PDB file of C-alpha atoms in Angstrom:
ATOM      1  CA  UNK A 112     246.874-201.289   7.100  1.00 48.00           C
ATOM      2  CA  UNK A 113     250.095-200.598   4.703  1.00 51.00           C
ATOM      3  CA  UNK A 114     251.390-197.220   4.724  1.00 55.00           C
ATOM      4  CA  UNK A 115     253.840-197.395   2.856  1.00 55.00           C
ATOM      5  CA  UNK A 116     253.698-194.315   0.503  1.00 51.00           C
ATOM      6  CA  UNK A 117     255.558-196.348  -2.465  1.00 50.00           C
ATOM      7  CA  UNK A 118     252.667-198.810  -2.816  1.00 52.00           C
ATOM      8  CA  UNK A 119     249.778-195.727  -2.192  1.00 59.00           C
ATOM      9  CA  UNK A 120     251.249-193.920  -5.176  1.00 66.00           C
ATOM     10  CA  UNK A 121     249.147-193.390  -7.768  1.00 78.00           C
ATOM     11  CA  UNK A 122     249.444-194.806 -11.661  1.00 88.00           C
ATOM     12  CA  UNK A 123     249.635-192.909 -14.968  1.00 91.00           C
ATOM     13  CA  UNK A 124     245.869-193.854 -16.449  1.00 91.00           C
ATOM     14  CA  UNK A 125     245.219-195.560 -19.473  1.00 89.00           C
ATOM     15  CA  UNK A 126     245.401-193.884 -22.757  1.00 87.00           C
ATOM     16  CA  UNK A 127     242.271-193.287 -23.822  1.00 86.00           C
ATOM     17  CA  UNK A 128     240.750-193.093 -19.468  1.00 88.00           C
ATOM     18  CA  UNK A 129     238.523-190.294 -18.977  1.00 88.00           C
ATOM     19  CA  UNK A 130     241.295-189.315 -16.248  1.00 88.00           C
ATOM     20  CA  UNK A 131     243.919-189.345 -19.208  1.00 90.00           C
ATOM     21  CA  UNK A 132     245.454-185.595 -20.042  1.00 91.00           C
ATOM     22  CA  UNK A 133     243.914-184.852 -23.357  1.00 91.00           C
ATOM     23  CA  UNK A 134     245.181-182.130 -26.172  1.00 90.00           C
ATOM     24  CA  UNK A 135     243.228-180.753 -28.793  1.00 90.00           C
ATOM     25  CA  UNK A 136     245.915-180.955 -31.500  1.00 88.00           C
ATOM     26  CA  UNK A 137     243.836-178.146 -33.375  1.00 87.00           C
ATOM     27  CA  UNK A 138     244.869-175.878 -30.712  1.00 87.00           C
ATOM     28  CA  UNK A 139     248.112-175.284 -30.047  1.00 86.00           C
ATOM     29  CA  UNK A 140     248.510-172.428 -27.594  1.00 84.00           C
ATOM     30  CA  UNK A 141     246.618-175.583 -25.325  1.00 88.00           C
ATOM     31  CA  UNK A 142     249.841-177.714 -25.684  1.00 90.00           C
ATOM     32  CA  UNK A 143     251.776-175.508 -22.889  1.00 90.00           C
ATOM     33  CA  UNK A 144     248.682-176.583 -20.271  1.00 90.00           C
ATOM     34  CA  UNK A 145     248.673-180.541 -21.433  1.00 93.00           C
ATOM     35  CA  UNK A 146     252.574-180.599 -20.359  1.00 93.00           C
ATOM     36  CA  UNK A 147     251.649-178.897 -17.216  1.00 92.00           C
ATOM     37  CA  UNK A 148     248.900-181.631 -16.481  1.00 93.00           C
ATOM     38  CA  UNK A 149     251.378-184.708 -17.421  1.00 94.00           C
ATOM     39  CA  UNK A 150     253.746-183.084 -14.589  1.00 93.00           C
ATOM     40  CA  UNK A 151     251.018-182.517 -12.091  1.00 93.00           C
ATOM     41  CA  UNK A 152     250.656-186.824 -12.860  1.00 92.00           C
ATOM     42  CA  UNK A 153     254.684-187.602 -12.782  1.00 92.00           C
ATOM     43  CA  UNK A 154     254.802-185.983  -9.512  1.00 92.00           C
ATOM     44  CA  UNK A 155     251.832-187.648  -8.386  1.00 90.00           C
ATOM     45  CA  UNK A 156     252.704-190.943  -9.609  1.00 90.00           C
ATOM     46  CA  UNK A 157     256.751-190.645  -8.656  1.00 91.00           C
ATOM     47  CA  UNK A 158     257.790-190.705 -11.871  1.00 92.00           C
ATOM     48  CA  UNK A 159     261.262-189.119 -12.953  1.00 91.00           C
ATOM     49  CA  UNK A 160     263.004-191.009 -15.443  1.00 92.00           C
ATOM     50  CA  UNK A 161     263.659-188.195 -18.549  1.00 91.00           C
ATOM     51  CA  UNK A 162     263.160-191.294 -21.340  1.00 90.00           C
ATOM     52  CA  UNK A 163     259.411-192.596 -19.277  1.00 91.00           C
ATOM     53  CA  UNK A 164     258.732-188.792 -18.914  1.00 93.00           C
ATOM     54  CA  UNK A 165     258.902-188.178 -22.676  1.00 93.00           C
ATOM     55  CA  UNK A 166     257.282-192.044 -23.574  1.00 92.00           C
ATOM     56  CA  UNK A 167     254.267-190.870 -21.497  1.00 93.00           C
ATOM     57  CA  UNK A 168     253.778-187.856 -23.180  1.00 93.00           C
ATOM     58  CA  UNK A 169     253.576-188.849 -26.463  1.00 92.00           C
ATOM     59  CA  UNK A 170     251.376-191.417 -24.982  1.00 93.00           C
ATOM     60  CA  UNK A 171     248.088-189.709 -25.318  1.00 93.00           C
ATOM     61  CA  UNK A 172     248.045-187.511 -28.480  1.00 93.00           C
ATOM     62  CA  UNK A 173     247.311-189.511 -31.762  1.00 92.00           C
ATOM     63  CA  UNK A 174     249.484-192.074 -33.654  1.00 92.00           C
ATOM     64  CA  UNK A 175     251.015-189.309 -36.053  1.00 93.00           C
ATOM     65  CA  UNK A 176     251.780-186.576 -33.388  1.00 92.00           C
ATOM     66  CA  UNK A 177     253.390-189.406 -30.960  1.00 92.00           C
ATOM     67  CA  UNK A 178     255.587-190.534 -34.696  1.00 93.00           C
ATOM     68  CA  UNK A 179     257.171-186.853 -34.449  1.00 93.00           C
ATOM     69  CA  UNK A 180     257.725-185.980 -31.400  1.00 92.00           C
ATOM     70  CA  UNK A 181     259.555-189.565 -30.672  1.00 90.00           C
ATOM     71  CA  UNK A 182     261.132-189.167 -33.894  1.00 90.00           C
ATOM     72  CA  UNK A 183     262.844-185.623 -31.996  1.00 91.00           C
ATOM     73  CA  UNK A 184     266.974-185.994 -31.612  1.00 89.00           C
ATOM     74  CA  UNK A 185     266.085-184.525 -28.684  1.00 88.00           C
ATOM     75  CA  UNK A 186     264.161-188.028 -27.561  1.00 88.00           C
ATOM     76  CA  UNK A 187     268.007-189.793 -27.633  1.00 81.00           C
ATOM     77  CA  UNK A 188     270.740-189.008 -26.838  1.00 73.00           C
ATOM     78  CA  UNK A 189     273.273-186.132 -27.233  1.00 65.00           C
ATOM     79  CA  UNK A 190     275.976-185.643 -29.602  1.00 57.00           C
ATOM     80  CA  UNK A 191     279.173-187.344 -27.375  1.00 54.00           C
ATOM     81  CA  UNK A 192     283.102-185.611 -28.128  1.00 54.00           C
ATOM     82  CA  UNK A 193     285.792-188.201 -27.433  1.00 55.00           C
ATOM     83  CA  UNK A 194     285.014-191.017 -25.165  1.00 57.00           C
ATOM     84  CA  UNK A 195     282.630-189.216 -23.275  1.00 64.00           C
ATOM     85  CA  UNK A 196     279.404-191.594 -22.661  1.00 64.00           C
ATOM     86  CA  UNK A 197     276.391-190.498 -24.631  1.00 69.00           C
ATOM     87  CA  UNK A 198     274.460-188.117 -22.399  1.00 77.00           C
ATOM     88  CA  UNK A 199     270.899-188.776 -22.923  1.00 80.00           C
ATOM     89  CA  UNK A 200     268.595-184.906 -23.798  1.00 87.00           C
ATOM     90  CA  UNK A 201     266.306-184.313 -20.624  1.00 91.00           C
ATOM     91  CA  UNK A 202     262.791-183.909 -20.552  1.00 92.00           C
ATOM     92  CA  UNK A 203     263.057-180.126 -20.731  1.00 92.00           C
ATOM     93  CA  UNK A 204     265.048-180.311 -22.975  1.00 92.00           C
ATOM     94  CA  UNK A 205     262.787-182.878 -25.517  1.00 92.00           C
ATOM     95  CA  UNK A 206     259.829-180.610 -24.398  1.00 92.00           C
ATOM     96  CA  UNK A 207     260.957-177.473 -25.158  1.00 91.00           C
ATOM     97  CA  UNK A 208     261.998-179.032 -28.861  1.00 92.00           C
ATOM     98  CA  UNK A 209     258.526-179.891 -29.145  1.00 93.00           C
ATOM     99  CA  UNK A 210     257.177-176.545 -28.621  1.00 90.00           C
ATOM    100  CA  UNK A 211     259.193-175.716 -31.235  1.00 89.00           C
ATOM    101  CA  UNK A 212     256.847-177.250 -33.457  1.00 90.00           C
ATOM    102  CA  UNK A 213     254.081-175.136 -32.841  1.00 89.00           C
ATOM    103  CA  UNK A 214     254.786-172.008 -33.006  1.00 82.00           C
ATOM    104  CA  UNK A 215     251.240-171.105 -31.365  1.00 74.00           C
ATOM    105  CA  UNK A 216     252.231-172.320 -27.902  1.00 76.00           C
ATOM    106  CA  UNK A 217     254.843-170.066 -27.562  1.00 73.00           C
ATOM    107  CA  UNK A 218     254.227-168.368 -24.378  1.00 68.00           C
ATOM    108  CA  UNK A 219     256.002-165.280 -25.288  1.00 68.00           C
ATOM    109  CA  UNK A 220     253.863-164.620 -28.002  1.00 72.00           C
ATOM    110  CA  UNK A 221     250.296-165.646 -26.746  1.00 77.00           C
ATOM    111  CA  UNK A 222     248.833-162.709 -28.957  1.00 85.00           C
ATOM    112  CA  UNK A 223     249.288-159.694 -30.535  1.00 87.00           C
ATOM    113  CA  UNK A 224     247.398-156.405 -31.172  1.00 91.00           C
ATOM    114  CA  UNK A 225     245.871-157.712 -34.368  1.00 91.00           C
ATOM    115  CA  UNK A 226     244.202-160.788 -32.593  1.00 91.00           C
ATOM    116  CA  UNK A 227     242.278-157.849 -29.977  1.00 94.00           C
ATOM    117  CA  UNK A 228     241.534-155.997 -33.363  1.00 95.00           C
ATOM    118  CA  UNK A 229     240.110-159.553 -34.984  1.00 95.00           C
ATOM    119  CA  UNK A 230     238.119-159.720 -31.816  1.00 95.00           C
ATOM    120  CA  UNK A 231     236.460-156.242 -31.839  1.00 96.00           C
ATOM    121  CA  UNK A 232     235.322-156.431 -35.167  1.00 95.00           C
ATOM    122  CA  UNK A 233     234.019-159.939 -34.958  1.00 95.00           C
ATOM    123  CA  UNK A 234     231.963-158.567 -32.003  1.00 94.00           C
ATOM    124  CA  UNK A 235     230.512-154.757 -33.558  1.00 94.00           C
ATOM    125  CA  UNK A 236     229.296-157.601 -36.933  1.00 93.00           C
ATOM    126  CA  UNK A 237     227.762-160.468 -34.449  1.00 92.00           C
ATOM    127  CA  UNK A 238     226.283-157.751 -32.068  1.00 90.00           C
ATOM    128  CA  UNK A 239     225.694-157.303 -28.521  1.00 92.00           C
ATOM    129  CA  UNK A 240     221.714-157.982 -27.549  1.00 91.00           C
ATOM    130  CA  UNK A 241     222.453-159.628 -24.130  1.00 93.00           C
ATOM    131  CA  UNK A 242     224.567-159.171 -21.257  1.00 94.00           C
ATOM    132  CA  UNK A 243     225.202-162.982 -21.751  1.00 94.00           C
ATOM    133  CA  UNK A 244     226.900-162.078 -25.457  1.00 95.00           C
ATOM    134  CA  UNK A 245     228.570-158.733 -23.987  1.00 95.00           C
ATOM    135  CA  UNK A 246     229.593-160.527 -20.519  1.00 95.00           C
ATOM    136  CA  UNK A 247     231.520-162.700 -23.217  1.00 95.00           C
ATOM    137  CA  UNK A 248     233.269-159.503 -25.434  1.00 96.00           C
ATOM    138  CA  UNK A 249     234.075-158.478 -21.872  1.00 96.00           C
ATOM    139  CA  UNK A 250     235.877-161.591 -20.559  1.00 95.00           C
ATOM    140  CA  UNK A 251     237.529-162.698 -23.848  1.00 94.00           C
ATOM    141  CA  UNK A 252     238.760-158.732 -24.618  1.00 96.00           C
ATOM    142  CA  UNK A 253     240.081-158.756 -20.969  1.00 95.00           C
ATOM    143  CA  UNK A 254     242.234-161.763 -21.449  1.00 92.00           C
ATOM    144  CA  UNK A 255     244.037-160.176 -24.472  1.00 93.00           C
ATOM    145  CA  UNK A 256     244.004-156.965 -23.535  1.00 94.00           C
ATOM    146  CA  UNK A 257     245.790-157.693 -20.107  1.00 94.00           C
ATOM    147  CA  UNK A 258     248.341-159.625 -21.717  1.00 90.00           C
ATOM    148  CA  UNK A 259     249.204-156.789 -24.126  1.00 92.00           C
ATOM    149  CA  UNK A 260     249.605-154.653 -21.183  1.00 93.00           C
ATOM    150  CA  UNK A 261     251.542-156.318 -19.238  1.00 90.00           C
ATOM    151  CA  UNK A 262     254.180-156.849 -22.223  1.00 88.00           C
ATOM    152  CA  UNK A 263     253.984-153.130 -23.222  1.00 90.00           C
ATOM    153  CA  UNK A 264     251.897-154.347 -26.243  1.00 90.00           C
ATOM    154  CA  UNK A 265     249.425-152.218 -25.533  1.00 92.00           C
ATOM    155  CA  UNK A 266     248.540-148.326 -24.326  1.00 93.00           C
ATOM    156  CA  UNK A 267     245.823-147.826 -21.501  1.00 93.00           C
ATOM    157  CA  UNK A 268     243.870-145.477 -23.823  1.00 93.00           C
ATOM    158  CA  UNK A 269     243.988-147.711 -26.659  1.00 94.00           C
ATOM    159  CA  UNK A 270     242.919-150.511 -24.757  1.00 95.00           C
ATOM    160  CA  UNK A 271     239.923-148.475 -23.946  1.00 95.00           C
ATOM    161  CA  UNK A 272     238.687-147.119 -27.178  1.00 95.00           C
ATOM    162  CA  UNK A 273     239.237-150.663 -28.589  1.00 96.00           C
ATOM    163  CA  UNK A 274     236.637-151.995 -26.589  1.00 96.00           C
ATOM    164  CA  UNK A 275     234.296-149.099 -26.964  1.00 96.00           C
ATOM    165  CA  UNK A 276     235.006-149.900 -30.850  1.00 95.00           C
ATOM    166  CA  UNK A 277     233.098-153.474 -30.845  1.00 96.00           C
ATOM    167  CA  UNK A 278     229.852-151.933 -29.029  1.00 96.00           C
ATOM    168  CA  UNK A 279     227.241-151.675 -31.633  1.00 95.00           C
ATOM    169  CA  UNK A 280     226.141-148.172 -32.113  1.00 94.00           C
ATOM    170  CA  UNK A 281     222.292-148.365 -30.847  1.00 94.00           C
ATOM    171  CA  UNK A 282     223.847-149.909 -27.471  1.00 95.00           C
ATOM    172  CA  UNK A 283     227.043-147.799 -27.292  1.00 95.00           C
ATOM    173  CA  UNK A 284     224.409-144.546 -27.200  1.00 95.00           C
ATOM    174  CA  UNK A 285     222.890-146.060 -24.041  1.00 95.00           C
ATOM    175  CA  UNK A 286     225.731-147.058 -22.115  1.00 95.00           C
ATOM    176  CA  UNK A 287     226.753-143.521 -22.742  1.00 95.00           C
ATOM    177  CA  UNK A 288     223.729-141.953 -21.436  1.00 94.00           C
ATOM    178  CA  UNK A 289     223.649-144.174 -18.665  1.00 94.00           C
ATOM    179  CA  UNK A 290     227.646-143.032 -17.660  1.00 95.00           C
ATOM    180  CA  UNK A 291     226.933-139.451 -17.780  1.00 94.00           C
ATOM    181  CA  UNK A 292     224.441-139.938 -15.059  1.00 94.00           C
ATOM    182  CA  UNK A 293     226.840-142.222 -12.700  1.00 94.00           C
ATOM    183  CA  UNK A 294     229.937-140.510 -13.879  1.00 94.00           C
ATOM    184  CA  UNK A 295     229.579-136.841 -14.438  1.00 93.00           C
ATOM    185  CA  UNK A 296     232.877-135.392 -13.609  1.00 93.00           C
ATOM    186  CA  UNK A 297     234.227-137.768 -16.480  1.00 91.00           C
ATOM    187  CA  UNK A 298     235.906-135.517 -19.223  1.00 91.00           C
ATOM    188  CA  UNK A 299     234.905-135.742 -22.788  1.00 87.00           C
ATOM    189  CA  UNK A 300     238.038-136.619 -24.260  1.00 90.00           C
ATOM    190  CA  UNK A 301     238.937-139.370 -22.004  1.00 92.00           C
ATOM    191  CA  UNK A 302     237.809-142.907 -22.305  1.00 94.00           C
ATOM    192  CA  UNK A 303     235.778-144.579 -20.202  1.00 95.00           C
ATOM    193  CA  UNK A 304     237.375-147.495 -18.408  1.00 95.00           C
ATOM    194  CA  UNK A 305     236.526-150.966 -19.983  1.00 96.00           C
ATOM    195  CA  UNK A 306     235.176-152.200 -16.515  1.00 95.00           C
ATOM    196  CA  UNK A 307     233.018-148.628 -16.135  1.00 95.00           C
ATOM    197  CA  UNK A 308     231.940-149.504 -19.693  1.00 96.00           C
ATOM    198  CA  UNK A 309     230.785-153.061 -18.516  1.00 96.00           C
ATOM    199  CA  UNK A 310     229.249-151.897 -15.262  1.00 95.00           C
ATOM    200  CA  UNK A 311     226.959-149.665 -18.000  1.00 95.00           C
ATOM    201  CA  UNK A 312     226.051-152.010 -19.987  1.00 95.00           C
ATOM    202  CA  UNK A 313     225.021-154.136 -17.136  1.00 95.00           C
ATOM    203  CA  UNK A 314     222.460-151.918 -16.359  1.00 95.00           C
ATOM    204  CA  UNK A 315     221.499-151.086 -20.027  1.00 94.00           C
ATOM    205  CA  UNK A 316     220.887-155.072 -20.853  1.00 94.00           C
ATOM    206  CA  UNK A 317     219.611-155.420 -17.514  1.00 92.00           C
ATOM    207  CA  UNK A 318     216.795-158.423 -17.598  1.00 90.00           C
ATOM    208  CA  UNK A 319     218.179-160.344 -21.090  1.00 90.00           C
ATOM    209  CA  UNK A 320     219.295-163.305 -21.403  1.00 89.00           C
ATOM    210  CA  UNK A 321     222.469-163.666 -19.147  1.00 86.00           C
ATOM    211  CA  UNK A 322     223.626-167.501 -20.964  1.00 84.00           C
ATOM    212  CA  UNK A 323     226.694-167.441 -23.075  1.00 74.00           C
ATOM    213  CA  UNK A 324     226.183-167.444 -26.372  1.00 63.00           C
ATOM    214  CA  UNK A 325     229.819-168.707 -27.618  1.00 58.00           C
ATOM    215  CA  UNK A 326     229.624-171.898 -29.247  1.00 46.00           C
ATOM    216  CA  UNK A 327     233.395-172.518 -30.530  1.00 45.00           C
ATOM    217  CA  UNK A 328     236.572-171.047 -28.656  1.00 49.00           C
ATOM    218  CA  UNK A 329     236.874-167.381 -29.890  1.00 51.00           C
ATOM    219  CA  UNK A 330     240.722-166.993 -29.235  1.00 50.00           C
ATOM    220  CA  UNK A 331     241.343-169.554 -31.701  1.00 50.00           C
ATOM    221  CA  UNK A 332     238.970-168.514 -34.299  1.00 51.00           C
ATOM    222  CA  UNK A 333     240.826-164.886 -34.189  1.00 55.00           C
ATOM    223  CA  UNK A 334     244.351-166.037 -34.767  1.00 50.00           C
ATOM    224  CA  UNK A 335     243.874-165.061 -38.121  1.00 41.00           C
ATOM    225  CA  UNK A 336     246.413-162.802 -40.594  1.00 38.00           C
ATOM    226  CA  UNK A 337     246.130-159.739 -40.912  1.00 39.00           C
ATOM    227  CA  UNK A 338     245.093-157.062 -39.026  1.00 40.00           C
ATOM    228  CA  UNK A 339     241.376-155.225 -38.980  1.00 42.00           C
ATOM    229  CA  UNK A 340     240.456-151.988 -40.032  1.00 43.00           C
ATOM    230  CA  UNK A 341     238.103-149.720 -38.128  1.00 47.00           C
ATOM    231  CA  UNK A 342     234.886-151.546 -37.669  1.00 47.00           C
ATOM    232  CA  UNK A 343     232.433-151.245 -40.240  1.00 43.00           C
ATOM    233  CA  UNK A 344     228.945-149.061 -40.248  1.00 45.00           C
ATOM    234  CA  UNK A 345     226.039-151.068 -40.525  1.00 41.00           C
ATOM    235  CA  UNK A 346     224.347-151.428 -43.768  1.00 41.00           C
ATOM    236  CA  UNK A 347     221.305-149.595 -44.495  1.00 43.00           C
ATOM    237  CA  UNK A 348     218.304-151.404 -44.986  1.00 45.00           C
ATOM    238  CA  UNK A 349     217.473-152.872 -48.922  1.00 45.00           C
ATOM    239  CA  UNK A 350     214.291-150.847 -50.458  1.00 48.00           C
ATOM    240  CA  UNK A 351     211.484-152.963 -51.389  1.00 48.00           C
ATOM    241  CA  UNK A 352     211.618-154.518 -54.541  1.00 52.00           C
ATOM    242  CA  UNK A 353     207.982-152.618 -55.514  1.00 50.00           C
ATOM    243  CA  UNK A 354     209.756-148.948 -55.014  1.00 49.00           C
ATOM    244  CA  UNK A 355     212.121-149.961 -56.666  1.00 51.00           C
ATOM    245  CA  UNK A 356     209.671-150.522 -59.699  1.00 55.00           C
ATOM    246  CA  UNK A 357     207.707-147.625 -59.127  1.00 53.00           C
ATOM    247  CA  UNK A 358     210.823-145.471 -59.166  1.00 55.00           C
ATOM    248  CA  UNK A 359     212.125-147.065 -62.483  1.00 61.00           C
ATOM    249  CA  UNK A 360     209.193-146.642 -63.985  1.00 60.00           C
ATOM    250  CA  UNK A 361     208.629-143.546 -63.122  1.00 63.00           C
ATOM    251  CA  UNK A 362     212.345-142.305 -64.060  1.00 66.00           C
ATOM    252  CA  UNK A 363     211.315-143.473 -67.236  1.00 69.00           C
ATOM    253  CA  UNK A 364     208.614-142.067 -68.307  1.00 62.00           C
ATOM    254  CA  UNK A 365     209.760-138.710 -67.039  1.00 69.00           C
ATOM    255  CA  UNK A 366     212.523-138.874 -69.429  1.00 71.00           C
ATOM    256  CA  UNK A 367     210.542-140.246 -72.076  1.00 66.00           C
ATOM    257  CA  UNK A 368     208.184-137.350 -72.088  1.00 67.00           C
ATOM    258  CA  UNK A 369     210.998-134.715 -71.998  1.00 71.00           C
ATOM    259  CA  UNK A 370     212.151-136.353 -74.791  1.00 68.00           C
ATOM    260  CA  UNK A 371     207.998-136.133 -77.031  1.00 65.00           C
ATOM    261  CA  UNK A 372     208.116-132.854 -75.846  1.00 66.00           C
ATOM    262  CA  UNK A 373     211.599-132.001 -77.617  1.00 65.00           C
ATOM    263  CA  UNK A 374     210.309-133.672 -80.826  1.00 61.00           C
ATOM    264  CA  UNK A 375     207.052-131.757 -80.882  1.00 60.00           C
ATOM    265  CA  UNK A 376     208.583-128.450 -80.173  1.00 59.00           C
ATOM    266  CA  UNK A 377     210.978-128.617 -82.561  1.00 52.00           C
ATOM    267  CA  UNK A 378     208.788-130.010 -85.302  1.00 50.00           C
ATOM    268  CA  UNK A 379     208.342-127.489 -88.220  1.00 46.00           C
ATOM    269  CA  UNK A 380     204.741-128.980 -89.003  1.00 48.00           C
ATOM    270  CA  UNK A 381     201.584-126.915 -88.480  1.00 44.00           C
ATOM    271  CA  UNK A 382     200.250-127.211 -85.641  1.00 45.00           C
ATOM    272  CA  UNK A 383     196.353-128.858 -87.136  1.00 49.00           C
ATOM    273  CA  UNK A 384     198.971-131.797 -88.091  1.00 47.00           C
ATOM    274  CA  UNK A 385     199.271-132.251 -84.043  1.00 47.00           C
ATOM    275  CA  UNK A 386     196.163-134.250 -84.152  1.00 58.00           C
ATOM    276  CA  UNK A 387     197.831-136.707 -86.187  1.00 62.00           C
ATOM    277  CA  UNK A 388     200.457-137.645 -84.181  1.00 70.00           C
ATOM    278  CA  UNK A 389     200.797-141.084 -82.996  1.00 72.00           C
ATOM    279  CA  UNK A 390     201.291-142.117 -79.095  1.00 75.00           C
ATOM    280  CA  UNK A 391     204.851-143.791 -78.134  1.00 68.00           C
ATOM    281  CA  UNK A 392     203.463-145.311 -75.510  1.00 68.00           C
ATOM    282  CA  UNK A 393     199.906-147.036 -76.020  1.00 75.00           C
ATOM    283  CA  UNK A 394     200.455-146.524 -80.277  1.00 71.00           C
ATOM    284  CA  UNK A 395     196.686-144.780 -80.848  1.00 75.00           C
ATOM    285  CA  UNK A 396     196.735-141.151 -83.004  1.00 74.00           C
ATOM    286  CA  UNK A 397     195.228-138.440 -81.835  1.00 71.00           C
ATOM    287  CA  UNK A 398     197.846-137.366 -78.960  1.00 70.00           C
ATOM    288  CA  UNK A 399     201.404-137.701 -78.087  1.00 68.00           C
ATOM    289  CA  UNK A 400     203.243-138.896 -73.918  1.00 62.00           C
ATOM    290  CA  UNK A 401     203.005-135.806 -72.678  1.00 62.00           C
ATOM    291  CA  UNK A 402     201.876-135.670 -69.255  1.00 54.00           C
ATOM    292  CA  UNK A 403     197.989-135.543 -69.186  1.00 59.00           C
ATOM    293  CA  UNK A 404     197.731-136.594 -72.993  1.00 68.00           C
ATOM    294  CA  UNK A 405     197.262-139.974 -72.975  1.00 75.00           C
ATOM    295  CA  UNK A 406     195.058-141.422 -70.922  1.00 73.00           C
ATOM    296  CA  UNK A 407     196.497-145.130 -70.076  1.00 73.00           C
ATOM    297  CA  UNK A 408     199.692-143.723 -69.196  1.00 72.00           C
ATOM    298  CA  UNK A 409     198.275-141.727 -66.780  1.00 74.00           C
ATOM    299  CA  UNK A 410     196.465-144.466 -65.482  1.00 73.00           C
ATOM    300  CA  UNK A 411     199.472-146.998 -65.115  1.00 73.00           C
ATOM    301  CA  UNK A 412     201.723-144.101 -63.348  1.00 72.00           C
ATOM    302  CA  UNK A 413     199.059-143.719 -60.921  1.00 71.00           C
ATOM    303  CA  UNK A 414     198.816-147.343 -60.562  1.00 69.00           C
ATOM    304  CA  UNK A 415     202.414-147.625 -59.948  1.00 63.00           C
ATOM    305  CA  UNK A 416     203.425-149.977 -62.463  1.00 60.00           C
TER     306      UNK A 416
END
């Protein structure tokens, strides 16, 4: 049997090989965790030469990408003073020119305040019907959140009324009810915890559908511009179209009788010529629109048309 570790060493795979470190190029905050996977594979595969290192990386992301990133300075060699040798750039050093180009991989500036914003109001429109959906909000509010805090992005207390901020109204009433059982020493003017919050709601959805319901990555659909204002009340619901009529109508008529009853009032005829007066509203004499006069209008109103 041949031990030799130089012959046991595994082999970069083939471009397009299901083994092959992929990048979605429409996400670049991904591009950090593809460069971590090609290094997991050099070290694996004993592979340390800076020019193979940087050949191999642009290896596996489409024709265009691998045309810039090879077309880097940084992919040479260095500028040389005097008769120095030309000192070739090192991986890193290629690598961390390529991050340049995206400026959404930059690890010091994974998110900001307005992407947790995005994210809460996305959440209060969409709703929260199962503890699938809100086991989701949870997760993908956590991620953010803790990153804030941990670069002083972010206050404890506005971390927590953010994520009361996405919880529909109808469920945020529950949850509440169901904390001021489990937690009644909790003052009024303190936020609830975001996992206290959670452990609520767990019991509030309790039997619904526990499957996620994402069906695209939400941290990349919420690194949008510009921040979000305070989530939005839900619309009352549209009258029926037939009220709507009836109302009309009704408005109408009202104003069309106030307006009969001004012209007969003010009318310096005698009152036998009354009997002459023509109807505005089904044209036969005899009577006028006011209210109880003529007999088809009072039919219709009553009708509702």
């Amino acid at each position: 049997m041949n031990n030799d570790p130089v012959t046991r060493r595994a082999r970069m795979p083939p471009r397009n090989d299901t083994t092959a470190p992929k990048w979605d190029e429409s996400c670049p905050r991904e591009l950090p965790q593809y460069f971590k996977e090609l290094e997991y594979l050099f070290a694996d595969c004993g592979i340390a030469d800076n020019t193979q290192k940087k050949e191999y990386a642009a290896r596996y992301v489409s024709y265009d990408t691998a045309e810039t990133w090879l077309g880097l300075p940084e992919f040479g060699n260095n500028v040389t003073i005097g008769n120095n040798a030309p000192c070739p750039y090192t991986y890193q050093e290629w690598k961390a020119a390529v991050l340049k180009l995206y400026p959404g991989a930059d690890a010091s500036a994974c998110y900001n305040l307005g992407d947790l914003e995005r994210l809460v109001n996305q959440t209060f429109n969409s709703g929260l019907a199962t503890l699938g959906r809100f086991s989701d909000y949870y997760r993908d509010f956590q991620r953010i959140a803790r990153w804030l805090l941990a670069n002083g992005k972010l206050y404890r207390n506005k971390e927590r009324r953010l994520f009361q901020q996405g919880i529909p109204t109808s469920l945020w009433s529950k949850i509440v009810c169901r904390l001021e059982i489990t937690l009644p020493d909790q003052h009024p003017e303190d936020p609830y915890e975001v996992d206290q919050v959670f452990e609520g709601a767990k019991w509030v959805l309790k039997g619904t559908d526990t499957s996620t319901t994402k069906t695209s990555n939400v941290t990349s659909s919420i690194h949008l511009s510009s921040s979000i204002a305070n989530p939005p009340t839900a619309p009352s619901p549209a009258p029926k179209q037939e009220t709507l009529e009836l109302v009309t109508t009704t408005a109408i008529v009202s104003t069309l009788e106030r307006l009969e009853a001004l012209l007969t009032n003010s009318s310096t005829q005698p009152q036998q010529q009354f009997a002459n007066s023509t109807c505005h509203f089904c044209g036969e004499t005899g009577h006028t629109m006011v209210r109880s006069t003529c007999i088809k209008l009072e039919q219709m109103i009553l009708q509702g048309k």
